[in-house]
Amino acid sequence: MGNLGCLRLARRILQALALAILAISLAGCGSYPEQHDERLRKAAGVVTFRITCAKDLWERTSKQPGFVEVKAKSVKDTGVGDSTVVVELSGAQLVDYLELLADWSFSSARSSDPLSERMYNAIAPVVDKISGPLSPGSEPPSVVVNDTAGGSTSTPITTPTPSTSR
């Protein structure tokens, strides 16, 4: 093969490589929920967020291969004997957790993880209800993810009192 043939072959290989890189980069662009960025902003302002769920659900969704494990402020057994835990997250931890869940739920680079999607969809409506700083002494936003207890439930987020509003 002459120099011209080698150049044509090299150009075709480079074109194929460029197309492959473009396809891979586009595959990583998932379709995250429209409200995801706003949820992260709200989560960042939370002092404490409480999740009650099965212990293995927390453990499997807070650690994903290739990602930093989300550490909680605390994880306590409920004492009920059914392996249920109460997880308390700070705002920064909640942001990290929502990012991890979203990536494993909505990224088109991999198939969706049903556990992560379940947790994201249970937490999202509670975060969406946050409307500002909580009044002193209020319970933190919380969600119970337990299908055997009738599905997910959440504590209502009260609108801040005028003295705590900005």
PDB file of N, CA and C in Angstrom, residues 67-143:
ATOM      1  N   PHE A  67     -18.098   5.303  42.319  1.00  0.00           N
ATOM      2  CA  PHE A  67     -18.541   6.564  42.918  1.00  0.00           C
ATOM      3  C   PHE A  67     -18.118   6.605  44.374  1.00  0.00           C
ATOM      4  N   VAL A  68     -18.026   7.804  44.904  1.00  0.00           N
ATOM      5  CA  VAL A  68     -17.732   7.964  46.317  1.00  0.00           C
ATOM      6  C   VAL A  68     -18.964   7.533  47.099  1.00  0.00           C
ATOM      7  N   GLU A  69     -18.748   6.792  48.170  1.00  0.00           N
ATOM      8  CA  GLU A  69     -19.859   6.361  49.013  1.00  0.00           C
ATOM      9  C   GLU A  69     -20.441   7.568  49.736  1.00  0.00           C
ATOM     10  N   VAL A  70     -21.767   7.670  49.777  1.00  0.00           N
ATOM     11  CA  VAL A  70     -22.424   8.756  50.504  1.00  0.00           C
ATOM     12  C   VAL A  70     -22.436   8.376  51.981  1.00  0.00           C
ATOM     13  N   LYS A  71     -21.777   9.177  52.783  1.00  0.00           N
ATOM     14  CA  LYS A  71     -21.741   8.959  54.235  1.00  0.00           C
ATOM     15  C   LYS A  71     -22.891   9.746  54.852  1.00  0.00           C
ATOM     16  N   ALA A  72     -23.565   9.144  55.812  1.00  0.00           N
ATOM     17  CA  ALA A  72     -24.683   9.788  56.494  1.00  0.00           C
ATOM     18  C   ALA A  72     -24.221  10.362  57.824  1.00  0.00           C
ATOM     19  N   LYS A  73     -24.949  11.379  58.312  1.00  0.00           N
ATOM     20  CA  LYS A  73     -24.701  11.897  59.656  1.00  0.00           C
ATOM     21  C   LYS A  73     -24.899  10.764  60.658  1.00  0.00           C
ATOM     22  N   SER A  74     -25.967   9.987  60.434  1.00  0.00           N
ATOM     23  CA  SER A  74     -26.219   8.833  61.297  1.00  0.00           C
ATOM     24  C   SER A  74     -27.110   7.832  60.574  1.00  0.00           C
ATOM     25  N   VAL A  75     -26.934   6.567  60.925  1.00  0.00           N
ATOM     26  CA  VAL A  75     -27.796   5.479  60.459  1.00  0.00           C
ATOM     27  C   VAL A  75     -28.110   4.652  61.695  1.00  0.00           C
ATOM     28  N   LYS A  76     -29.383   4.643  62.093  1.00  0.00           N
ATOM     29  CA  LYS A  76     -29.779   3.946  63.320  1.00  0.00           C
ATOM     30  C   LYS A  76     -30.880   2.943  63.012  1.00  0.00           C
ATOM     31  N   ASP A  77     -30.760   1.763  63.616  1.00  0.00           N
ATOM     32  CA  ASP A  77     -31.841   0.780  63.512  1.00  0.00           C
ATOM     33  C   ASP A  77     -33.068   1.343  64.218  1.00  0.00           C
ATOM     34  N   THR A  78     -34.237   1.044  63.662  1.00  0.00           N
ATOM     35  CA  THR A  78     -35.469   1.544  64.272  1.00  0.00           C
ATOM     36  C   THR A  78     -35.852   0.741  65.503  1.00  0.00           C
ATOM     37  N   GLY A  79     -35.245  -0.443  65.670  1.00  0.00           N
ATOM     38  CA  GLY A  79     -35.573  -1.274  66.822  1.00  0.00           C
ATOM     39  C   GLY A  79     -36.821  -2.105  66.621  1.00  0.00           C
ATOM     40  N   VAL A  80     -37.418  -2.009  65.441  1.00  0.00           N
ATOM     41  CA  VAL A  80     -38.637  -2.753  65.157  1.00  0.00           C
ATOM     42  C   VAL A  80     -38.320  -4.222  64.872  1.00  0.00           C
ATOM     43  N   GLY A  81     -37.096  -4.513  64.469  1.00  0.00           N
ATOM     44  CA  GLY A  81     -36.704  -5.875  64.185  1.00  0.00           C
ATOM     45  C   GLY A  81     -36.882  -6.278  62.738  1.00  0.00           C
ATOM     46  N   ASP A  82     -37.249  -5.343  61.882  1.00  0.00           N
ATOM     47  CA  ASP A  82     -37.454  -5.675  60.469  1.00  0.00           C
ATOM     48  C   ASP A  82     -36.354  -5.109  59.578  1.00  0.00           C
ATOM     49  N   SER A  83     -35.189  -4.836  60.149  1.00  0.00           N
ATOM     50  CA  SER A  83     -34.037  -4.298  59.412  1.00  0.00           C
ATOM     51  C   SER A  83     -34.321  -2.936  58.789  1.00  0.00           C
ATOM     52  N   THR A  84     -35.122  -2.145  59.458  1.00  0.00           N
ATOM     53  CA  THR A  84     -35.399  -0.786  59.008  1.00  0.00           C
ATOM     54  C   THR A  84     -34.458   0.159  59.729  1.00  0.00           C
ATOM     55  N   VAL A  85     -33.955   1.153  58.983  1.00  0.00           N
ATOM     56  CA  VAL A  85     -33.049   2.137  59.565  1.00  0.00           C
ATOM     57  C   VAL A  85     -33.590   3.546  59.339  1.00  0.00           C
ATOM     58  N   VAL A  86     -33.145   4.449  60.191  1.00  0.00           N
ATOM     59  CA  VAL A  86     -33.412   5.868  60.012  1.00  0.00           C
ATOM     60  C   VAL A  86     -32.066   6.506  59.673  1.00  0.00           C
ATOM     61  N   VAL A  87     -31.999   7.092  58.488  1.00  0.00           N
ATOM     62  CA  VAL A  87     -30.770   7.702  57.985  1.00  0.00           C
ATOM     63  C   VAL A  87     -30.937   9.211  58.075  1.00  0.00           C
ATOM     64  N   GLU A  88     -29.966   9.892  58.659  1.00  0.00           N
ATOM     65  CA  GLU A  88     -29.992  11.348  58.701  1.00  0.00           C
ATOM     66  C   GLU A  88     -28.855  11.874  57.842  1.00  0.00           C
ATOM     67  N   LEU A  89     -29.208  12.758  56.909  1.00  0.00           N
ATOM     68  CA  LEU A  89     -28.248  13.356  55.989  1.00  0.00           C
ATOM     69  C   LEU A  89     -28.207  14.863  56.203  1.00  0.00           C
ATOM     70  N   SER A  90     -27.033  15.436  56.069  1.00  0.00           N
ATOM     71  CA  SER A  90     -26.924  16.898  56.034  1.00  0.00           C
ATOM     72  C   SER A  90     -27.323  17.346  54.632  1.00  0.00           C
ATOM     73  N   GLY A  91     -27.421  18.633  54.427  1.00  0.00           N
ATOM     74  CA  GLY A  91     -27.752  19.142  53.095  1.00  0.00           C
ATOM     75  C   GLY A  91     -26.735  18.730  52.047  1.00  0.00           C
ATOM     76  N   ALA A  92     -25.447  18.841  52.394  1.00  0.00           N
ATOM     77  CA  ALA A  92     -24.390  18.455  51.446  1.00  0.00           C
ATOM     78  C   ALA A  92     -24.461  16.962  51.136  1.00  0.00           C
ATOM     79  N   GLN A  93     -24.722  16.151  52.153  1.00  0.00           N
ATOM     80  CA  GLN A  93     -24.846  14.707  51.933  1.00  0.00           C
ATOM     81  C   GLN A  93     -26.067  14.395  51.078  1.00  0.00           C
ATOM     82  N   LEU A  94     -27.162  15.127  51.298  1.00  0.00           N
ATOM     83  CA  LEU A  94     -28.364  14.921  50.491  1.00  0.00           C
ATOM     84  C   LEU A  94     -28.104  15.278  49.027  1.00  0.00           C
ATOM     85  N   VAL A  95     -27.360  16.348  48.778  1.00  0.00           N
ATOM     86  CA  VAL A  95     -26.994  16.710  47.404  1.00  0.00           C
ATOM     87  C   VAL A  95     -26.201  15.567  46.763  1.00  0.00           C
ATOM     88  N   ASP A  96     -25.197  15.065  47.476  1.00  0.00           N
ATOM     89  CA  ASP A  96     -24.394  13.954  46.948  1.00  0.00           C
ATOM     90  C   ASP A  96     -25.263  12.730  46.670  1.00  0.00           C
ATOM     91  N   TYR A  97     -26.167  12.438  47.585  1.00  0.00           N
ATOM     92  CA  TYR A  97     -27.033  11.255  47.439  1.00  0.00           C
ATOM     93  C   TYR A  97     -27.974  11.414  46.244  1.00  0.00           C
ATOM     94  N   LEU A  98     -28.592  12.583  46.104  1.00  0.00           N
ATOM     95  CA  LEU A  98     -29.476  12.818  44.954  1.00  0.00           C
ATOM     96  C   LEU A  98     -28.709  12.714  43.632  1.00  0.00           C
ATOM     97  N   GLU A  99     -27.488  13.222  43.596  1.00  0.00           N
ATOM     98  CA  GLU A  99     -26.666  13.124  42.388  1.00  0.00           C
ATOM     99  C   GLU A  99     -26.365  11.660  42.061  1.00  0.00           C
ATOM    100  N   LEU A 100     -25.996  10.896  43.081  1.00  0.00           N
ATOM    101  CA  LEU A 100     -25.706   9.480  42.890  1.00  0.00           C
ATOM    102  C   LEU A 100     -26.944   8.733  42.403  1.00  0.00           C
ATOM    103  N   LEU A 101     -28.070   8.980  43.058  1.00  0.00           N
ATOM    104  CA  LEU A 101     -29.319   8.315  42.664  1.00  0.00           C
ATOM    105  C   LEU A 101     -29.722   8.686  41.242  1.00  0.00           C
ATOM    106  N   ALA A 102     -29.620   9.965  40.906  1.00  0.00           N
ATOM    107  CA  ALA A 102     -30.003  10.419  39.563  1.00  0.00           C
ATOM    108  C   ALA A 102     -29.129   9.777  38.502  1.00  0.00           C
ATOM    109  N   ASP A 103     -27.840   9.714  38.778  1.00  0.00           N
ATOM    110  CA  ASP A 103     -26.942   9.125  37.790  1.00  0.00           C
ATOM    111  C   ASP A 103     -27.280   7.655  37.552  1.00  0.00           C
ATOM    112  N   TRP A 104     -27.610   6.944  38.601  1.00  0.00           N
ATOM    113  CA  TRP A 104     -27.930   5.524  38.461  1.00  0.00           C
ATOM    114  C   TRP A 104     -29.377   5.284  38.055  1.00  0.00           C
ATOM    115  N   SER A 105     -30.196   6.320  38.063  1.00  0.00           N
ATOM    116  CA  SER A 105     -31.604   6.172  37.656  1.00  0.00           C
ATOM    117  C   SER A 105     -31.868   6.661  36.245  1.00  0.00           C
ATOM    118  N   PHE A 106     -31.203   7.754  35.841  1.00  0.00           N
ATOM    119  CA  PHE A 106     -31.590   8.433  34.613  1.00  0.00           C
ATOM    120  C   PHE A 106     -30.507   8.528  33.557  1.00  0.00           C
ATOM    121  N   SER A 107     -29.294   8.087  33.841  1.00  0.00           N
ATOM    122  CA  SER A 107     -28.223   8.164  32.855  1.00  0.00           C
ATOM    123  C   SER A 107     -28.451   7.118  31.777  1.00  0.00           C
ATOM    124  N   SER A 108     -28.393   7.545  30.533  1.00  0.00           N
ATOM    125  CA  SER A 108     -28.598   6.596  29.439  1.00  0.00           C
ATOM    126  C   SER A 108     -27.328   5.813  29.140  1.00  0.00           C
ATOM    127  N   ALA A 109     -26.246   6.090  29.870  1.00  0.00           N
ATOM    128  CA  ALA A 109     -24.996   5.356  29.657  1.00  0.00           C
ATOM    129  C   ALA A 109     -25.079   3.948  30.231  1.00  0.00           C
ATOM    130  N   ARG A 110     -26.038   3.716  31.104  1.00  0.00           N
ATOM    131  CA  ARG A 110     -26.223   2.392  31.694  1.00  0.00           C
ATOM    132  C   ARG A 110     -27.709   2.136  31.857  1.00  0.00           C
ATOM    133  N   SER A 111     -28.063   0.898  32.101  1.00  0.00           N
ATOM    134  CA  SER A 111     -29.476   0.616  32.333  1.00  0.00           C
ATOM    135  C   SER A 111     -29.847   1.135  33.717  1.00  0.00           C
ATOM    136  N   SER A 112     -31.079   1.521  33.871  1.00  0.00           N
ATOM    137  CA  SER A 112     -31.561   2.118  35.105  1.00  0.00           C
ATOM    138  C   SER A 112     -31.508   1.111  36.255  1.00  0.00           C
ATOM    139  N   ASP A 113     -31.098   1.586  37.428  1.00  0.00           N
ATOM    140  CA  ASP A 113     -31.094   0.771  38.634  1.00  0.00           C
ATOM    141  C   ASP A 113     -32.418   1.004  39.359  1.00  0.00           C
ATOM    142  N   PRO A 114     -33.269  -0.019  39.476  1.00  0.00           N
ATOM    143  CA  PRO A 114     -34.590   0.188  40.076  1.00  0.00           C
ATOM    144  C   PRO A 114     -34.545   0.629  41.537  1.00  0.00           C
ATOM    145  N   LEU A 115     -33.527   0.222  42.284  1.00  0.00           N
ATOM    146  CA  LEU A 115     -33.434   0.645  43.681  1.00  0.00           C
ATOM    147  C   LEU A 115     -33.144   2.136  43.780  1.00  0.00           C
ATOM    148  N   SER A 116     -32.195   2.600  42.970  1.00  0.00           N
ATOM    149  CA  SER A 116     -31.861   4.027  42.973  1.00  0.00           C
ATOM    150  C   SER A 116     -33.032   4.864  42.484  1.00  0.00           C
ATOM    151  N   GLU A 117     -33.709   4.383  41.456  1.00  0.00           N
ATOM    152  CA  GLU A 117     -34.871   5.106  40.933  1.00  0.00           C
ATOM    153  C   GLU A 117     -35.981   5.184  41.982  1.00  0.00           C
ATOM    154  N   ARG A 118     -36.182   4.097  42.717  1.00  0.00           N
ATOM    155  CA  ARG A 118     -37.201   4.068  43.775  1.00  0.00           C
ATOM    156  C   ARG A 118     -36.881   5.111  44.842  1.00  0.00           C
ATOM    157  N   MET A 119     -35.624   5.173  45.278  1.00  0.00           N
ATOM    158  CA  MET A 119     -35.244   6.135  46.311  1.00  0.00           C
ATOM    159  C   MET A 119     -35.363   7.570  45.792  1.00  0.00           C
ATOM    160  N   TYR A 120     -34.875   7.817  44.581  1.00  0.00           N
ATOM    161  CA  TYR A 120     -34.949   9.178  44.028  1.00  0.00           C
ATOM    162  C   TYR A 120     -36.406   9.633  43.957  1.00  0.00           C
ATOM    163  N   ASN A 121     -37.271   8.764  43.442  1.00  0.00           N
ATOM    164  CA  ASN A 121     -38.683   9.126  43.274  1.00  0.00           C
ATOM    165  C   ASN A 121     -39.413   9.276  44.603  1.00  0.00           C
ATOM    166  N   ALA A 122     -38.918   8.654  45.662  1.00  0.00           N
ATOM    167  CA  ALA A 122     -39.520   8.832  46.987  1.00  0.00           C
ATOM    168  C   ALA A 122     -39.047  10.135  47.638  1.00  0.00           C
ATOM    169  N   ILE A 123     -37.782  10.478  47.442  1.00  0.00           N
ATOM    170  CA  ILE A 123     -37.201  11.662  48.076  1.00  0.00           C
ATOM    171  C   ILE A 123     -37.596  12.953  47.346  1.00  0.00           C
ATOM    172  N   ALA A 124     -37.657  12.908  46.022  1.00  0.00           N
ATOM    173  CA  ALA A 124     -37.874  14.112  45.213  1.00  0.00           C
ATOM    174  C   ALA A 124     -39.100  14.929  45.629  1.00  0.00           C
ATOM    175  N   PRO A 125     -40.281  14.318  45.818  1.00  0.00           N
ATOM    176  CA  PRO A 125     -41.443  15.144  46.182  1.00  0.00           C
ATOM    177  C   PRO A 125     -41.284  15.847  47.527  1.00  0.00           C
ATOM    178  N   VAL A 126     -40.555  15.240  48.450  1.00  0.00           N
ATOM    179  CA  VAL A 126     -40.344  15.863  49.756  1.00  0.00           C
ATOM    180  C   VAL A 126     -39.429  17.075  49.595  1.00  0.00           C
ATOM    181  N   VAL A 127     -38.366  16.917  48.827  1.00  0.00           N
ATOM    182  CA  VAL A 127     -37.457  18.038  48.583  1.00  0.00           C
ATOM    183  C   VAL A 127     -38.194  19.151  47.829  1.00  0.00           C
ATOM    184  N   ASP A 128     -39.055  18.764  46.890  1.00  0.00           N
ATOM    185  CA  ASP A 128     -39.812  19.758  46.119  1.00  0.00           C
ATOM    186  C   ASP A 128     -40.689  20.633  47.014  1.00  0.00           C
ATOM    187  N   LYS A 129     -41.150  20.092  48.149  1.00  0.00           N
ATOM    188  CA  LYS A 129     -42.036  20.841  49.053  1.00  0.00           C
ATOM    189  C   LYS A 129     -41.283  21.833  49.938  1.00  0.00           C
ATOM    190  N   ILE A 130     -39.981  21.736  49.995  1.00  0.00           N
ATOM    191  CA  ILE A 130     -39.213  22.642  50.848  1.00  0.00           C
ATOM    192  C   ILE A 130     -39.345  24.051  50.291  1.00  0.00           C
ATOM    193  N   SER A 131     -39.790  24.973  51.158  1.00  0.00           N
ATOM    194  CA  SER A 131     -40.046  26.327  50.669  1.00  0.00           C
ATOM    195  C   SER A 131     -39.202  27.381  51.369  1.00  0.00           C
ATOM    196  N   GLY A 132     -38.279  26.977  52.181  1.00  0.00           N
ATOM    197  CA  GLY A 132     -37.420  27.945  52.870  1.00  0.00           C
ATOM    198  C   GLY A 132     -36.986  27.394  54.202  1.00  0.00           C
ATOM    199  N   PRO A 133     -36.346  28.210  55.010  1.00  0.00           N
ATOM    200  CA  PRO A 133     -35.874  27.743  56.313  1.00  0.00           C
ATOM    201  C   PRO A 133     -37.031  27.270  57.187  1.00  0.00           C
ATOM    202  N   LEU A 134     -36.791  26.226  57.949  1.00  0.00           N
ATOM    203  CA  LEU A 134     -37.816  25.723  58.869  1.00  0.00           C
ATOM    204  C   LEU A 134     -37.859  26.601  60.111  1.00  0.00           C
ATOM    205  N   SER A 135     -39.019  26.662  60.725  1.00  0.00           N
ATOM    206  CA  SER A 135     -39.114  27.413  61.965  1.00  0.00           C
ATOM    207  C   SER A 135     -38.401  26.635  63.079  1.00  0.00           C
ATOM    208  N   PRO A 136     -37.884  27.334  64.060  1.00  0.00           N
ATOM    209  CA  PRO A 136     -37.153  26.677  65.145  1.00  0.00           C
ATOM    210  C   PRO A 136     -38.002  25.584  65.802  1.00  0.00           C
ATOM    211  N   GLY A 137     -37.367  24.447  66.058  1.00  0.00           N
ATOM    212  CA  GLY A 137     -38.063  23.343  66.713  1.00  0.00           C
ATOM    213  C   GLY A 137     -38.858  22.447  65.786  1.00  0.00           C
ATOM    214  N   SER A 138     -38.936  22.773  64.483  1.00  0.00           N
ATOM    215  CA  SER A 138     -39.705  21.926  63.564  1.00  0.00           C
ATOM    216  C   SER A 138     -38.954  20.638  63.285  1.00  0.00           C
ATOM    217  N   GLU A 139     -39.717  19.642  62.936  1.00  0.00           N
ATOM    218  CA  GLU A 139     -39.139  18.364  62.521  1.00  0.00           C
ATOM    219  C   GLU A 139     -38.477  18.543  61.159  1.00  0.00           C
ATOM    220  N   PRO A 140     -37.351  17.877  60.920  1.00  0.00           N
ATOM    221  CA  PRO A 140     -36.708  17.989  59.603  1.00  0.00           C
ATOM    222  C   PRO A 140     -37.540  17.282  58.542  1.00  0.00           C
ATOM    223  N   PRO A 141     -37.364  17.652  57.292  1.00  0.00           N
ATOM    224  CA  PRO A 141     -38.059  16.942  56.222  1.00  0.00           C
ATOM    225  C   PRO A 141     -37.698  15.455  56.301  1.00  0.00           C
ATOM    226  N   SER A 142     -38.692  14.599  56.071  1.00  0.00           N
ATOM    227  CA  SER A 142     -38.416  13.171  56.153  1.00  0.00           C
ATOM    228  C   SER A 142     -39.302  12.393  55.200  1.00  0.00           C
ATOM    229  N   VAL A 143     -38.828  11.199  54.877  1.00  0.00           N
ATOM    230  CA  VAL A 143     -39.574  10.305  54.000  1.00  0.00           C
ATOM    231  C   VAL A 143     -39.428   8.890  54.534  1.00  0.00           C
TER     232      VAL A 143
END
